Amino acid sequence: MPETYSLYFHIPFCRHRCAYCDFNTYAGQEASIPRYIQALCAEIRLIGECRGRLKVGTIFFGGGTPSLLTAAQFDEILQKIYLYFDVDSQAEISLEANPGTVSPGSLTDLRAAGFNRISYGVQSANPEELRMLERIHSYREVIDAFKWSRRAGFDNLNMDLIYGLPGQGLESWQTTVKLVTGLGPEHISAYALTLEHGTPFGRWAARGLLTIPDPDMAATQYEWTTELLDSLGYGLYEISNWCQPGHECRHNLQYWRNLEYLGLGAGAHGYADGCRYSNVLRIKSYIDRLSNSSDDDIKFPLSPAAVNQHRNTARENMQETMLTGLRLTREGISATGFQNRYGTGLTSAFGKEIEKLTAVGLLEWSGDCLRLTVRGRLIGNQVFLEFVN
Ligand code: SF4
């Protein structure tokens, strides 16, 4: 059993569904928020009681738009967490927020409730791109949210950006990155847009109504970003994440190190006791499952909301460690750590794959650590595939 768990809470409410989004989130269902919070509190109790106050190092509220909840509602959830889990006094407690949903007062209250990190969904500073993505906020609201967060006492802020947008040239992307870095957040995430099936973007692209993003432009944007951010003191520590020294997202590091976390809420995923699981997607089904449950329904880490579970084989655990650990561009995967964890050497488990990928310059050894090369980062998904066959 690990010493410290991470907790993820999914808040599946949004004011409007952005055109590119395929997350488990729903617009126009805010009336269900109070009942959803009751269900979430019930799930916290059921899971928390199973193992007797497990130690927790990070808590993350993601979505959806968690910032649609009030600080008082978060206070209720956090009090439940503190009651049933042993939360570290230095725990990282993060909130994903849409810049169009916060105010000076709400940020002050969120800080007082215990949050110490906010991750803002900024995506772009270009008004036309924000409109195309159907974001509900303007870049002016990003600036305000940032300023108010600082005043409220938040000294750990992330800005989420998206590059490789349809028709987006290098210059527009450069303007976004320069404006955002000008604000001085501690952490920046930048992901290339993917056109997901079932989203308006996916449908428009299939019907020829949307310019398909150019992968070469996206690669150029990524390389430029890494160079600029490096010169500004933001180190790349994961393929899509940069930070000032000491501001790595501790919650996400838990995922990338393939360590255990509990997922609570509709559609949340978790990994504990060698079991990967996910909860029912729909808000109503989630609420129903938690309100009709009894303590006998629990088999850790599964609550009554769990609808999928898979017990990993030893081989699958090792494969997942490769897939997530190689995303960590500096840290990579320690051969010693791998041996201690699995009782098998890294090269015994994946000798052929490692030899092939190092020979073509996609992986490299740095002392005890295996990691992606600069070229390997650009085609990380192809590298990862080698470890799952
Ligand atoms: S705000 Fe985020 S979660 Fe909500 S629809 Fe937009 S991209 Fe999806």
Coordinates of C-alpha atoms and ligand atoms in Angstrom, one line a residue:
M1 CA 0.0 0.0 0.0
P2 CA 1.4 3.4 -0.9
E3 CA 2.0 5.9 1.8
T4 CA 0.1 8.8 0.2
Y5 CA -2.9 8.8 -2.1
S6 CA -4.2 11.5 -4.4
L7 CA -7.9 12.4 -4.6
Y8 CA -9.5 13.5 -7.9
F9 CA -13.1 14.9 -7.8
H10 CA -15.0 15.4 -11.1
I11 CA -17.4 18.3 -11.3
P12 CA -19.3 17.7 -14.5
F13 CA -21.1 21.1 -15.0
C14 CA -20.4 23.8 -17.6
R15 CA -22.3 26.9 -18.6
H16 CA -21.8 26.0 -22.2
R17 CA -20.2 23.1 -24.0
C18 CA -17.1 24.3 -25.9
A19 CA -17.1 23.2 -29.6
Y20 CA -13.9 21.0 -29.2
C21 CA -14.7 19.4 -25.8
D22 CA -15.3 15.7 -25.3
F23 CA -15.0 15.7 -21.5
N24 CA -17.7 14.2 -19.4
T25 CA -19.5 17.5 -18.7
Y26 CA -23.1 18.9 -19.1
A27 CA -24.5 22.3 -19.8
G28 CA -27.7 23.5 -18.3
Q29 CA -27.8 21.1 -15.3
E30 CA -26.7 23.5 -12.6
A31 CA -29.9 22.8 -10.7
S32 CA -28.5 19.4 -9.8
I33 CA -25.4 20.8 -8.1
P34 CA -26.8 20.6 -4.5
R35 CA -27.8 17.0 -5.0
Y36 CA -24.5 16.2 -6.7
I37 CA -22.6 17.6 -3.7
Q38 CA -24.6 15.4 -1.4
A39 CA -23.8 12.4 -3.5
L40 CA -20.1 13.4 -3.6
C41 CA -20.1 13.7 0.2
A42 CA -21.7 10.2 0.5
E43 CA -19.0 8.8 -1.8
I44 CA -16.3 10.4 0.3
R45 CA -17.7 8.8 3.4
L46 CA -18.1 5.3 1.9
I47 CA -14.6 5.2 0.4
G48 CA -13.0 7.0 3.3
E49 CA -14.5 4.7 5.9
C50 CA -13.3 1.5 4.1
R51 CA -9.7 2.0 4.9
G52 CA -9.7 4.3 7.9
R53 CA -8.3 7.8 7.1
L54 CA -5.9 7.1 4.3
K55 CA -3.1 9.6 3.9
V56 CA -3.7 12.1 1.2
G57 CA -1.0 14.4 -0.4
T58 CA -3.0 16.1 -3.2
I59 CA -6.6 16.9 -4.0
F60 CA -7.7 18.1 -7.4
F61 CA -11.2 19.3 -8.5
G62 CA -11.4 19.0 -12.3
G63 CA -14.2 19.1 -14.8
G64 CA -16.2 20.4 -16.2
T65 CA -16.1 23.8 -14.6
P66 CA -15.5 23.3 -10.8
S67 CA -15.5 27.1 -10.3
L68 CA -19.3 27.0 -10.9
L69 CA -19.5 25.7 -7.3
T70 CA -19.5 28.3 -4.5
A71 CA -16.8 28.4 -1.8
A72 CA -19.4 27.3 0.7
Q73 CA -20.1 24.2 -1.3
F74 CA -16.4 23.4 -1.6
D75 CA -16.1 24.0 2.1
E76 CA -18.7 21.3 2.7
I77 CA -16.9 18.9 0.5
L78 CA -13.5 19.7 1.9
Q79 CA -14.7 19.3 5.5
K80 CA -16.0 15.8 4.5
I81 CA -12.6 15.0 3.0
Y82 CA -10.8 16.1 6.2
L83 CA -13.1 14.0 8.3
Y84 CA -12.6 10.8 6.4
F85 CA -9.0 11.1 5.1
D86 CA -5.8 12.1 6.7
V87 CA -4.9 15.2 4.6
D88 CA -1.3 16.3 4.7
S89 CA -0.9 19.8 6.2
Q90 CA 1.2 20.7 3.1
A91 CA -1.3 19.1 0.6
E92 CA -1.6 20.6 -2.8
I93 CA -5.3 21.5 -3.2
S94 CA -6.1 22.5 -6.8
L95 CA -9.1 23.9 -8.6
E96 CA -9.7 24.0 -12.3
A97 CA -11.4 27.3 -13.1
N98 CA -12.9 29.1 -16.1
P99 CA -11.7 32.7 -16.0
G100 CA -15.3 33.8 -16.8
T101 CA -16.7 32.3 -13.6
V102 CA -14.6 33.9 -10.8
S103 CA -14.7 37.2 -8.9
P104 CA -12.5 38.9 -6.3
G105 CA -14.8 37.7 -3.6
S106 CA -15.1 34.1 -4.8
L107 CA -11.3 33.8 -5.1
T108 CA -10.8 35.1 -1.5
D109 CA -13.4 32.6 -0.3
L110 CA -11.8 29.7 -2.2
R111 CA -8.4 30.6 -0.7
A112 CA -9.9 30.7 2.7
A113 CA -11.6 27.3 2.1
G114 CA -8.2 25.7 1.6
F115 CA -7.4 25.9 -2.1
N116 CA -3.7 26.7 -2.8
R117 CA -3.5 26.2 -6.6
I118 CA -5.7 27.2 -9.5
S119 CA -5.5 26.0 -13.0
Y120 CA -7.2 28.4 -15.4
G121 CA -8.6 27.2 -18.8
V122 CA -7.2 30.1 -20.9
Q123 CA -6.7 28.4 -24.2
S124 CA -5.9 31.5 -26.3
A125 CA -5.5 35.3 -26.0
N126 CA -6.9 35.8 -29.5
P127 CA -10.6 36.9 -29.4
E128 CA -11.4 35.1 -32.7
E129 CA -9.9 31.9 -31.5
L130 CA -11.8 32.1 -28.3
R131 CA -15.0 32.6 -30.3
M132 CA -14.2 29.7 -32.6
L133 CA -13.6 27.4 -29.5
E134 CA -16.8 28.7 -28.1
R135 CA -15.2 29.7 -24.8
I136 CA -17.4 31.8 -22.5
H137 CA -14.6 34.1 -21.4
S138 CA -12.5 36.9 -23.0
Y139 CA -8.8 37.4 -22.5
R140 CA -9.7 40.6 -20.5
E141 CA -11.4 38.2 -18.0
V142 CA -8.2 36.1 -17.9
I143 CA -6.2 39.1 -16.9
D144 CA -8.7 40.1 -14.2
A145 CA -8.9 36.5 -12.9
F146 CA -5.1 36.4 -12.6
K147 CA -4.9 39.7 -10.8
W148 CA -7.7 38.8 -8.4
S149 CA -6.1 35.4 -7.7
R150 CA -2.9 37.1 -6.7
R151 CA -4.7 39.5 -4.5
A152 CA -6.6 36.6 -2.9
G153 CA -3.2 35.0 -2.0
F154 CA -2.8 32.4 -4.7
D155 CA 0.9 32.0 -5.4
N156 CA 0.6 28.8 -7.5
L157 CA -1.3 29.4 -10.8
N158 CA -1.4 27.4 -14.0
M159 CA -2.6 28.6 -17.4
D160 CA -3.9 25.9 -19.8
L161 CA -3.4 26.7 -23.5
I162 CA -4.3 25.0 -26.8
Y163 CA -2.2 25.2 -29.9
G164 CA -2.6 23.7 -33.4
L165 CA -6.0 25.4 -33.8
P166 CA -7.6 25.4 -37.3
G167 CA -6.1 28.2 -39.3
Q168 CA -3.9 29.3 -36.4
G169 CA -0.5 30.7 -37.6
L170 CA 2.7 30.8 -35.6
E171 CA 2.3 34.5 -35.0
S172 CA -1.1 34.3 -33.3
W173 CA 0.2 31.5 -31.1
Q174 CA 3.3 33.4 -30.2
T175 CA 1.2 36.4 -29.2
T176 CA -0.9 34.2 -26.8
V177 CA 2.2 32.7 -25.2
K178 CA 3.9 36.1 -24.8
L179 CA 0.8 37.6 -23.3
V180 CA 0.3 34.7 -20.9
T181 CA 3.9 34.6 -19.8
G182 CA 3.8 38.3 -19.3
L183 CA 1.4 37.7 -16.5
G184 CA 3.9 35.5 -14.7
P185 CA 2.1 32.3 -13.8
E186 CA 4.1 29.6 -12.1
H187 CA 3.0 26.8 -14.5
I188 CA 1.9 26.6 -18.1
S189 CA 0.3 23.6 -19.9
A190 CA 0.0 23.6 -23.6
Y191 CA -1.8 20.8 -25.5
A192 CA -2.3 20.4 -29.3
L193 CA -5.9 20.4 -30.3
T194 CA -7.3 17.0 -31.2
L195 CA -10.5 16.8 -33.2
E196 CA -12.6 14.4 -31.2
H197 CA -15.3 12.2 -32.6
G198 CA -18.8 13.4 -31.4
T199 CA -17.8 17.0 -30.8
P200 CA -19.0 19.9 -33.1
F201 CA -15.3 20.3 -34.2
G202 CA -15.1 16.6 -35.1
R203 CA -18.4 16.8 -37.1
W204 CA -17.5 20.1 -38.9
A205 CA -14.1 18.7 -39.9
A206 CA -15.7 15.5 -41.2
R207 CA -18.1 17.6 -43.4
G208 CA -15.2 19.8 -44.6
L209 CA -16.5 22.9 -42.7
L210 CA -13.4 23.3 -40.5
T211 CA -9.8 23.6 -41.6
I212 CA -7.9 20.5 -40.4
P213 CA -5.1 21.7 -38.2
D214 CA -1.6 21.4 -39.8
P215 CA 0.5 19.0 -37.8
D216 CA 3.8 20.6 -39.0
M217 CA 2.6 24.0 -37.8
A218 CA 1.7 22.4 -34.4
A219 CA 5.2 20.9 -34.2
T220 CA 6.7 24.3 -35.0
Q221 CA 4.5 26.0 -32.4
Y222 CA 5.5 23.4 -29.8
E223 CA 9.3 23.7 -30.5
W224 CA 9.1 27.5 -30.4
T225 CA 7.2 27.3 -27.1
T226 CA 9.7 25.1 -25.4
E227 CA 12.6 27.4 -26.5
L228 CA 10.8 30.6 -25.3
L229 CA 9.6 29.1 -22.0
D230 CA 13.1 27.7 -21.3
S231 CA 14.6 31.2 -21.9
L232 CA 12.0 32.6 -19.4
G233 CA 12.8 30.1 -16.7
Y234 CA 10.0 27.7 -17.3
G235 CA 11.4 24.2 -17.5
L236 CA 9.7 21.5 -19.5
Y237 CA 9.1 18.6 -17.0
E238 CA 6.3 16.7 -18.9
I239 CA 5.7 16.6 -22.6
S240 CA 3.0 19.3 -22.4
N241 CA 3.8 21.0 -19.1
W242 CA 6.3 23.7 -18.1
C243 CA 6.9 25.3 -14.7
Q244 CA 9.1 27.6 -12.7
P245 CA 11.4 25.7 -10.4
G246 CA 9.6 23.8 -7.7
H247 CA 6.1 24.3 -9.1
E248 CA 5.5 21.0 -10.8
C249 CA 1.9 19.9 -10.4
R250 CA 2.2 17.4 -7.6
H251 CA -1.2 15.9 -8.3
N252 CA -0.4 15.2 -12.0
L253 CA 3.0 13.8 -11.0
Q254 CA 1.1 11.1 -9.1
Y255 CA -0.5 10.0 -12.4
W256 CA 2.7 10.2 -14.4
R257 CA 4.6 8.2 -11.8
N258 CA 1.8 5.7 -12.1
L259 CA 1.0 5.9 -8.4
E260 CA -2.4 5.4 -6.8
Y261 CA -5.3 7.9 -6.8
L262 CA -8.9 7.7 -6.0
G263 CA -11.4 9.2 -8.4
L264 CA -14.8 10.4 -7.1
G265 CA -17.7 11.9 -8.9
A266 CA -19.5 11.2 -12.2
G267 CA -17.1 9.7 -14.8
A268 CA -14.1 9.9 -12.5
H269 CA -11.3 7.4 -13.0
G270 CA -9.2 5.9 -10.3
Y271 CA -6.3 3.4 -9.7
A272 CA -5.8 1.7 -6.4
D273 CA -4.9 -1.8 -5.1
G274 CA -3.9 -2.7 -8.7
C275 CA -7.5 -1.9 -9.9
R276 CA -8.3 0.7 -12.6
Y277 CA -11.9 1.8 -12.4
S278 CA -14.3 4.5 -13.6
N279 CA -17.6 5.8 -12.3
V280 CA -20.9 6.1 -14.1
L281 CA -21.0 9.1 -16.5
R282 CA -24.4 10.7 -16.1
I283 CA -25.1 13.1 -13.3
K284 CA -28.5 11.6 -12.5
S285 CA -27.2 8.0 -12.5
Y286 CA -24.4 9.0 -10.2
I287 CA -26.7 10.7 -7.7
D288 CA -29.1 7.8 -7.8
R289 CA -26.4 5.2 -7.2
L290 CA -25.1 7.1 -4.2
S291 CA -28.4 7.8 -2.7
N292 CA -29.6 4.2 -2.8
S293 CA -26.4 2.7 -1.5
S294 CA -25.5 1.1 1.8
D295 CA -22.1 0.5 3.5
D296 CA -22.3 -3.1 2.4
D297 CA -22.0 -2.1 -1.3
I298 CA -18.3 -1.1 -0.9
K299 CA -15.3 -3.1 -2.0
F300 CA -12.4 -0.7 -2.0
P301 CA -11.6 1.2 -4.2
L302 CA -15.0 0.8 -5.8
S303 CA -18.0 2.8 -4.6
P304 CA -21.5 2.1 -5.8
A305 CA -20.9 4.6 -8.6
A306 CA -18.2 2.4 -10.2
V307 CA -19.3 0.8 -13.5
N308 CA -16.0 -0.3 -15.0
Q309 CA -13.1 -2.1 -13.3
H310 CA -10.0 -3.9 -14.4
R311 CA -7.5 -5.7 -12.3
N312 CA -4.1 -5.1 -13.9
T313 CA -1.7 -7.9 -14.5
A314 CA 1.9 -7.4 -13.4
R315 CA 2.8 -6.9 -17.1
E316 CA 0.1 -4.2 -17.5
N317 CA 1.4 -2.4 -14.5
M318 CA 4.9 -2.3 -16.0
Q319 CA 3.5 -1.1 -19.4
E320 CA 1.5 1.6 -17.8
T321 CA 4.6 2.8 -15.9
M322 CA 6.4 3.1 -19.2
L323 CA 3.5 5.0 -20.8
T324 CA 3.1 7.5 -18.1
G325 CA 6.7 7.7 -16.8
L326 CA 8.2 8.5 -20.3
R327 CA 6.0 11.6 -20.4
L328 CA 8.2 13.0 -17.7
T329 CA 10.9 14.6 -19.9
R330 CA 13.4 15.3 -17.1
E331 CA 12.7 12.5 -14.7
G332 CA 12.0 9.7 -17.1
I333 CA 12.0 6.2 -15.6
S334 CA 14.6 5.2 -13.1
A335 CA 16.0 1.7 -13.7
T336 CA 16.6 1.3 -10.0
G337 CA 13.1 2.5 -9.1
F338 CA 11.6 0.1 -11.7
Q339 CA 13.6 -2.9 -10.3
N340 CA 12.6 -2.1 -6.7
R341 CA 8.9 -1.7 -7.6
Y342 CA 8.5 -4.7 -9.9
G343 CA 11.3 -7.1 -8.9
T344 CA 12.3 -7.1 -12.6
G345 CA 14.9 -5.0 -14.4
L346 CA 13.8 -2.4 -16.9
T347 CA 15.9 -4.0 -19.6
S348 CA 14.7 -7.5 -18.8
A349 CA 11.1 -6.4 -19.2
F350 CA 11.5 -4.1 -22.2
G351 CA 15.0 -4.8 -23.5
K352 CA 14.0 -5.1 -27.2
E353 CA 11.8 -2.0 -27.2
I354 CA 14.4 0.1 -25.5
E355 CA 17.2 -1.0 -27.8
K356 CA 15.1 -0.3 -30.9
L357 CA 14.0 3.2 -29.7
T358 CA 17.4 4.3 -28.5
A359 CA 19.0 3.1 -31.8
V360 CA 16.7 5.4 -33.8
G361 CA 17.2 8.3 -31.4
L362 CA 13.8 8.5 -29.7
L363 CA 14.9 7.3 -26.2
E364 CA 18.1 8.0 -24.3
W365 CA 19.7 7.0 -21.0
S366 CA 20.7 9.7 -18.6
G367 CA 22.5 7.9 -15.9
D368 CA 20.0 5.5 -14.3
C369 CA 17.0 7.1 -16.1
L370 CA 15.5 6.3 -19.4
R371 CA 13.7 9.2 -21.1
L372 CA 12.5 10.6 -24.4
T373 CA 14.9 12.5 -26.6
V374 CA 14.0 16.0 -27.9
R375 CA 12.9 14.3 -31.1
G376 CA 11.0 11.6 -29.2
R377 CA 8.9 14.2 -27.5
L378 CA 7.4 15.2 -30.8
I379 CA 6.2 11.7 -31.6
G380 CA 5.7 10.5 -28.0
N381 CA 2.5 8.5 -28.9
Q382 CA 4.4 6.4 -31.4
V383 CA 7.1 5.7 -28.8
F384 CA 4.5 4.7 -26.2
L385 CA 2.8 2.3 -28.6
E386 CA 6.0 0.2 -28.7
F387 CA 5.4 -0.7 -25.1
V388 CA 1.9 -1.9 -25.3
N389 CA 2.1 -4.5 -28.0
Ligands
SF4_1 S1 -15.2 24.7 -20.1 FE1 -13.8 23.0 -20.3 S2 -14.9 21.1 -19.6 FE2 -16.4 22.8 -20.0 S3 -17.1 22.4 -22.1 FE3 -15.4 23.9 -22.2 S4 -13.5 22.7 -22.5 FE4 -15.2 21.3 -21.8

